[in-house]
Each structure stands twice: as C-alpha cells, then as structure tokens.
Coordinates of C-alpha atoms in Angstrom, one line a residue:
X23 CA 86.6 109.4 28.0
X24 CA 84.9 112.7 28.9
X25 CA 84.8 114.0 32.4
X26 CA 82.0 116.0 34.0
X27 CA 83.5 118.7 36.2
X28 CA 81.3 119.4 39.2
X29 CA 81.7 121.3 42.4
X30 CA 83.3 118.2 44.0
X31 CA 86.2 118.3 41.6
X32 CA 88.0 121.2 43.4
X33 CA 87.9 121.1 47.1
X34 CA 89.1 123.6 49.6
X35 CA 92.1 121.3 50.1
X36 CA 93.0 121.5 46.4
X37 CA 92.7 125.3 46.5
X38 CA 95.0 125.5 49.5
X39 CA 97.7 123.6 47.5
X40 CA 97.6 125.9 44.4
X41 CA 100.8 127.4 43.4
X42 CA 100.6 131.1 44.4
X43 CA 101.8 132.0 40.9
X44 CA 98.4 130.9 39.6
X45 CA 96.4 132.9 42.1
X46 CA 95.4 136.5 41.5
X47 CA 92.9 139.1 42.7
X48 CA 90.3 140.3 40.3
X49 CA 88.4 143.5 40.7
X50 CA 85.9 144.8 38.1
X51 CA 85.7 148.6 37.3
X52 CA 82.4 148.8 35.6
X53 CA 81.4 152.3 36.6
X54 CA 83.6 155.2 35.7
X55 CA 83.0 158.6 37.2
X56 CA 82.3 161.9 35.4
X57 CA 85.2 163.1 33.4
X58 CA 86.6 159.6 33.0
X59 CA 86.9 157.1 30.2
X60 CA 88.8 153.9 29.5
X61 CA 92.3 154.5 28.1
X62 CA 92.2 154.9 24.4
X63 CA 95.7 153.6 23.8
X64 CA 94.5 150.4 22.2
X65 CA 91.7 152.1 20.3
X66 CA 94.1 153.8 17.9
X67 CA 96.2 152.1 15.2
X68 CA 100.0 151.6 15.8
X69 CA 100.9 154.5 13.5
X70 CA 98.8 156.8 15.8
X71 CA 101.0 156.0 18.8
X72 CA 104.3 157.8 19.6
X73 CA 107.7 156.9 18.2
X74 CA 109.8 154.2 19.7
X75 CA 111.7 153.8 21.9
X76 CA 108.9 155.3 24.1
X77 CA 109.7 157.0 27.4
X78 CA 109.1 154.6 30.3
X79 CA 106.4 156.9 31.7
X80 CA 104.0 156.1 28.9
X81 CA 101.1 154.0 30.2
X82 CA 100.0 151.3 27.8
X83 CA 97.9 149.1 30.1
X84 CA 94.5 148.1 28.9
X85 CA 93.2 148.5 32.4
X86 CA 94.1 152.2 32.6
X87 CA 91.5 154.9 33.0
X88 CA 91.8 158.5 31.7
X89 CA 90.6 161.2 34.1
X90 CA 90.1 164.8 33.2
X91 CA 92.0 167.1 35.6
X92 CA 91.0 170.5 34.2
X93 CA 91.8 172.9 31.4
X94 CA 95.4 174.0 31.0
X95 CA 95.3 176.5 28.2
X96 CA 92.9 177.9 25.6
X97 CA 94.2 178.7 22.1
X98 CA 93.3 180.0 18.7
X99 CA 92.4 176.7 17.2
X100 CA 92.5 174.2 20.1
X101 CA 92.2 173.9 23.9
X102 CA 94.7 171.9 26.1
X103 CA 93.6 169.9 29.1
X104 CA 95.4 168.0 31.8
X105 CA 94.6 164.3 31.7
X106 CA 95.7 161.5 34.1
X107 CA 96.1 158.0 32.6
X108 CA 96.4 155.5 35.5
X109 CA 95.6 151.9 36.4
X110 CA 93.1 152.2 39.3
X111 CA 94.5 151.3 42.8
X112 CA 98.0 150.7 41.4
X113 CA 101.1 152.2 43.0
X114 CA 103.4 150.5 40.6
X115 CA 106.0 152.6 38.8
X116 CA 104.9 153.4 35.2
X117 CA 101.2 152.9 36.0
X118 CA 100.2 156.5 36.3
X119 CA 101.0 159.6 34.3
X120 CA 99.6 163.1 33.8
X121 CA 99.6 164.2 30.1
X122 CA 98.3 167.1 28.0
X123 CA 95.2 166.4 25.9
X124 CA 95.1 169.0 23.0
X125 CA 91.7 169.0 21.3
X126 CA 91.1 170.9 18.1
X127 CA 87.8 172.7 17.6
X128 CA 85.5 172.3 14.7
X129 CA 86.2 174.9 12.0
X130 CA 83.2 177.1 12.8
X131 CA 84.5 177.4 16.4
X132 CA 88.1 178.4 15.6
X133 CA 89.5 181.8 15.2
X134 CA 92.6 180.8 13.2
X135 CA 91.8 182.2 9.8
X136 CA 95.2 182.1 8.0
X137 CA 95.1 178.4 7.2
X138 CA 95.6 178.6 3.4
X139 CA 99.0 180.3 3.6
X140 CA 100.2 177.6 6.0
X141 CA 98.8 174.6 4.2
X142 CA 100.2 175.5 0.8
X143 CA 102.3 172.6 -0.4
X144 CA 100.6 170.0 1.8
X145 CA 98.8 167.1 0.3
X146 CA 95.6 165.3 1.5
X147 CA 95.8 161.5 1.1
X148 CA 92.3 160.9 -0.1
X149 CA 90.9 162.6 -3.3
X150 CA 87.4 162.7 -1.7
X151 CA 88.8 164.6 1.2
X152 CA 90.6 167.0 -1.0
X153 CA 87.5 167.7 -3.1
X154 CA 85.5 168.3 0.1
X155 CA 88.1 170.7 1.4
X156 CA 88.0 172.7 -1.8
X157 CA 84.2 172.8 -1.8
X158 CA 84.1 173.8 1.9
X159 CA 81.4 171.2 2.5
X160 CA 80.3 170.0 5.9
X161 CA 82.6 167.0 5.4
X162 CA 85.4 169.3 4.3
X163 CA 85.2 171.2 7.5
X164 CA 85.5 168.0 9.5
X165 CA 88.5 167.0 7.4
X166 CA 90.0 170.4 7.9
X167 CA 89.8 170.1 11.7
X168 CA 91.4 166.7 11.7
X169 CA 94.1 167.8 9.3
X170 CA 95.3 170.4 11.8
X171 CA 95.6 167.7 14.4
X172 CA 97.3 165.3 12.0
X173 CA 99.7 168.1 11.0
X174 CA 100.7 168.8 14.5
X175 CA 101.0 165.1 15.3
X176 CA 103.3 164.6 12.3
X177 CA 105.3 167.6 13.2
X178 CA 105.8 166.5 16.8
X179 CA 106.9 163.0 15.7
X180 CA 109.3 164.4 13.2
X181 CA 110.8 167.0 15.6
X182 CA 111.1 164.4 18.4
X183 CA 113.0 162.1 16.1
X184 CA 115.2 165.0 15.1
X185 CA 116.1 165.3 18.8
X186 CA 114.4 168.7 19.1
X187 CA 113.0 169.9 22.5
X188 CA 109.3 169.3 22.0
X189 CA 106.7 167.4 24.1
X190 CA 106.8 163.6 23.4
X191 CA 103.7 162.8 21.3
X192 CA 101.9 159.9 23.0
X193 CA 99.0 159.3 20.6
X194 CA 96.5 160.9 18.2
X195 CA 92.8 160.0 18.0
X196 CA 90.7 162.1 15.6
X197 CA 91.1 165.7 16.7
X198 CA 92.8 164.9 20.1
X199 CA 96.5 164.6 20.6
X200 CA 97.9 163.3 23.9
X201 CA 101.4 164.5 24.6
X202 CA 104.0 165.0 27.4
X203 CA 103.2 167.5 30.1
X204 CA 106.1 169.9 30.3
X205 CA 106.8 170.9 33.9
X206 CA 109.2 173.3 35.7
X207 CA 111.6 172.4 38.5
X208 CA 108.8 172.3 41.0
X209 CA 106.7 169.9 39.0
X210 CA 104.2 172.6 38.0
X211 CA 103.2 173.4 34.4
X212 CA 106.2 175.2 32.8
X213 CA 105.4 178.8 32.1
X214 CA 105.4 180.3 28.6
X215 CA 108.7 182.2 28.0
X216 CA 106.7 185.4 27.7
X217 CA 105.7 185.0 31.4
X218 CA 109.3 184.8 32.7
X219 CA 112.1 187.2 33.5
X220 CA 115.2 185.1 33.2
X221 CA 118.6 186.5 34.5
X222 CA 121.1 187.5 31.8
X223 CA 122.9 184.1 31.8
X224 CA 119.8 182.1 31.5
X225 CA 118.4 184.5 28.9
X226 CA 121.5 184.0 26.7
X227 CA 121.3 180.2 27.2
X228 CA 117.6 180.2 26.1
X229 CA 118.5 182.1 23.0
X230 CA 121.4 179.7 22.2
X231 CA 119.1 176.7 22.6
X232 CA 116.5 178.3 20.4
X233 CA 119.0 179.2 17.7
X234 CA 120.3 175.6 17.7
X235 CA 116.7 174.2 17.5
X236 CA 115.7 176.5 14.7
X237 CA 118.9 175.5 12.8
X238 CA 118.0 171.9 13.1
X239 CA 114.5 172.5 11.8
X240 CA 115.7 174.5 8.9
X241 CA 118.3 171.9 8.1
X242 CA 115.5 169.4 8.0
X243 CA 113.5 171.6 5.6
X244 CA 110.8 172.8 8.1
X245 CA 109.9 176.1 9.8
X246 CA 107.7 176.6 12.9
X247 CA 105.7 179.3 11.2
X248 CA 104.1 180.9 14.2
X249 CA 107.0 181.2 16.7
X250 CA 107.0 183.7 19.5
X251 CA 107.7 183.8 23.3
X252 CA 104.1 182.6 23.8
X253 CA 104.7 179.1 22.3
X254 CA 108.0 178.5 24.0
X255 CA 108.0 176.9 27.4
X256 CA 110.6 177.7 30.1
X257 CA 111.1 174.3 31.8
X258 CA 113.7 175.2 34.3
X259 CA 116.9 175.8 32.3
X260 CA 115.5 174.1 29.2
X261 CA 113.5 175.8 26.5
X262 CA 110.7 173.6 24.9
X263 CA 109.0 174.4 21.6
X264 CA 105.2 173.9 21.4
X265 CA 102.2 174.5 19.1
X266 CA 103.3 173.1 15.8
X267 CA 100.1 172.6 13.7
X268 CA 101.1 175.3 11.2
X269 CA 104.6 173.9 10.5
X270 CA 105.7 175.1 7.1
X271 CA 107.7 173.2 4.4
X272 CA 110.7 175.2 3.4
X273 CA 110.8 173.9 -0.2
X274 CA 107.0 173.5 -0.9
X275 CA 105.6 176.7 0.5
X276 CA 106.2 180.0 -1.4
X277 CA 105.7 181.9 1.8
X278 CA 108.3 179.9 3.8
X279 CA 111.0 182.5 3.9
X280 CA 108.6 185.2 5.0
X281 CA 107.4 182.9 7.8
X282 CA 111.0 182.3 8.9
X283 CA 111.8 186.0 8.9
X284 CA 108.7 186.7 11.0
X285 CA 109.7 183.9 13.4
X286 CA 113.2 185.5 13.7
X287 CA 111.7 188.9 14.2
X288 CA 109.3 187.8 16.9
X289 CA 111.8 186.0 19.1
X290 CA 114.6 188.5 18.6
X291 CA 112.3 191.4 19.5
X292 CA 111.4 189.6 22.8
X293 CA 115.0 188.8 23.7
X294 CA 116.2 192.2 22.8
X295 CA 113.6 193.8 25.0
X296 CA 115.0 191.8 27.9
X297 CA 118.5 193.1 27.3
X298 CA 120.1 190.6 25.0
X299 CA 121.9 192.0 22.0
X300 CA 120.4 190.0 19.1
X301 CA 119.3 190.8 15.6
X302 CA 116.7 189.1 13.5
X303 CA 118.6 189.6 10.2
X304 CA 121.7 188.0 11.7
X305 CA 119.6 185.1 13.0
X306 CA 117.9 184.6 9.7
X307 CA 121.2 184.5 7.9
X308 CA 122.6 182.0 10.4
X309 CA 119.6 179.8 9.8
X310 CA 119.7 180.0 6.1
X311 CA 123.2 178.7 6.2
X312 CA 121.7 175.4 7.4
X313 CA 119.0 175.2 4.7
X314 CA 119.2 171.9 2.9

C-alpha cells in the first residue's frame, strides 16, 4: 500500500528525537570570488593525479575551492603561481593547503627555443599529434605546449618515485601542473640556491646532496638537462631540484652526455666560486660510473 508523505508525517517532536548522527548543517557556496574556482581534483583522470601513497596534506575534497594567491616566479616557458586549495570555513587538518600552480605558455609566448635538442628520442602517443608537431600547425603548437607540461609531470612522478628531492606532483590538467610548495625554515618560499650564501659546512652538504641526486638520476637513465643554481631550491638544510620539463633520456638522446657535462660545469662553477674545491670533470666521471 502506497503512503502519501505530507507535512504532517514529520513533526517537530519527530525531529527532536532524530539521532544526531543523521543531522548535518548544509551551506551552499554558489558564488566564487575573483581568482577562485572549484577544485579541479576530480576533473582529471586518475593517471593525472600524483603517485600513491600521497602526502596527507593533499586536499581531495570535492567541496574545496582553489584561490589564486599571486605570482611566485616567471620563467622561460612557464609561470608559477601560489594557489590555495581549501574547504571553505573548515579548520580541519588536511582541509587546506598552499601549492604551486605551474602554467605553461602557448608556443608563441615562450622564449625557450631549444626544444628540438631536448625532445630528441621522445615519442608522441598519437600519430595525428606527431604529424601536427612536424607540420608546425596551429594544433601542433597546442600539442607542443601540453607536451612540455606532460614531460615535466612525468619527470616529477618518476623522480619522486625514485626518492629524489623534488616537489610532490599533485595533478596535471592540460598545461597546468599543481605541485608541492617548497618552503624554508620560516615557512616562506625557499630561495633559489643562487640567492643564498651558505656557510662552508652547509655548502659542502648541498654539494653532496646534489651529487647523490644526480647519481640516482643517471642510474635511472635520465639527466636534468638544464641544471644550475637557479633551479635548485635551498629549503633549510635540504636541496630540492625543480624545473624538469627538458629532462633528457640518457640512452635515447645523442646530446645526452653533452647535457650532463654542461650540468656538471654549471653547478661546479657556482660551488667553486663560493669556495668549495670541486671539479666538473671529476663529477662527470663519478656520475658516469652510475650509468645503467
């Protein structure tokens, strides 16, 4: 027998006797302010989200809002912004985090012109995209832009899983990568190594960390390709490697050893200028001992 529910079915007395576990407050957030959007976490496919196990600070709530906090850094091929992902009016642990949003520019707005030497040996999944890239068509330029984002996303994931000191990659969506914000001991953005003047002990520690990281990369068959004191972050006593879109395959790129030698020269020149007795040829030899 059907029953017609009316306003008389649930009285104030019934409501008063409801188990509190079934009672919740509901608040709608229909209007977002300038520089805000709903979290894009669920908009991307699972493979576009960071590797597991994920750090506990990653916010995955569908109710979260992304808020632009301002520009962090401008670069040759992309700009980095600070972005807060938070559940409104929530003070719960794990419901708010500040991340870096790295956004790649379209090809005509980039100043990074050495793409061909870096991308040698890479493959494009779809033949249509590969043809468009070779023809340098409008679609090809769009593909090229997203390829740099995907390249860095893939590199960050691989390096993170190798245990290397890189920002945790949260997600990728088109030409935007969300990643961990690296901070110093005071909770501010960690400076580039080039902006620091570490004491001799810390300087030596930084170099040892860097040599170990580069050896791990070479052992995995990859090279940074554009390494210098400007894409290393000094996060307190820890050195963090950033800016990985041009990562080079050691076996598949005929210029790989030249890139590795240049990386060694760049970093050794900086450390040597600060008083550390290091040599790029010695570093190169040490790293090649780890190759494959």
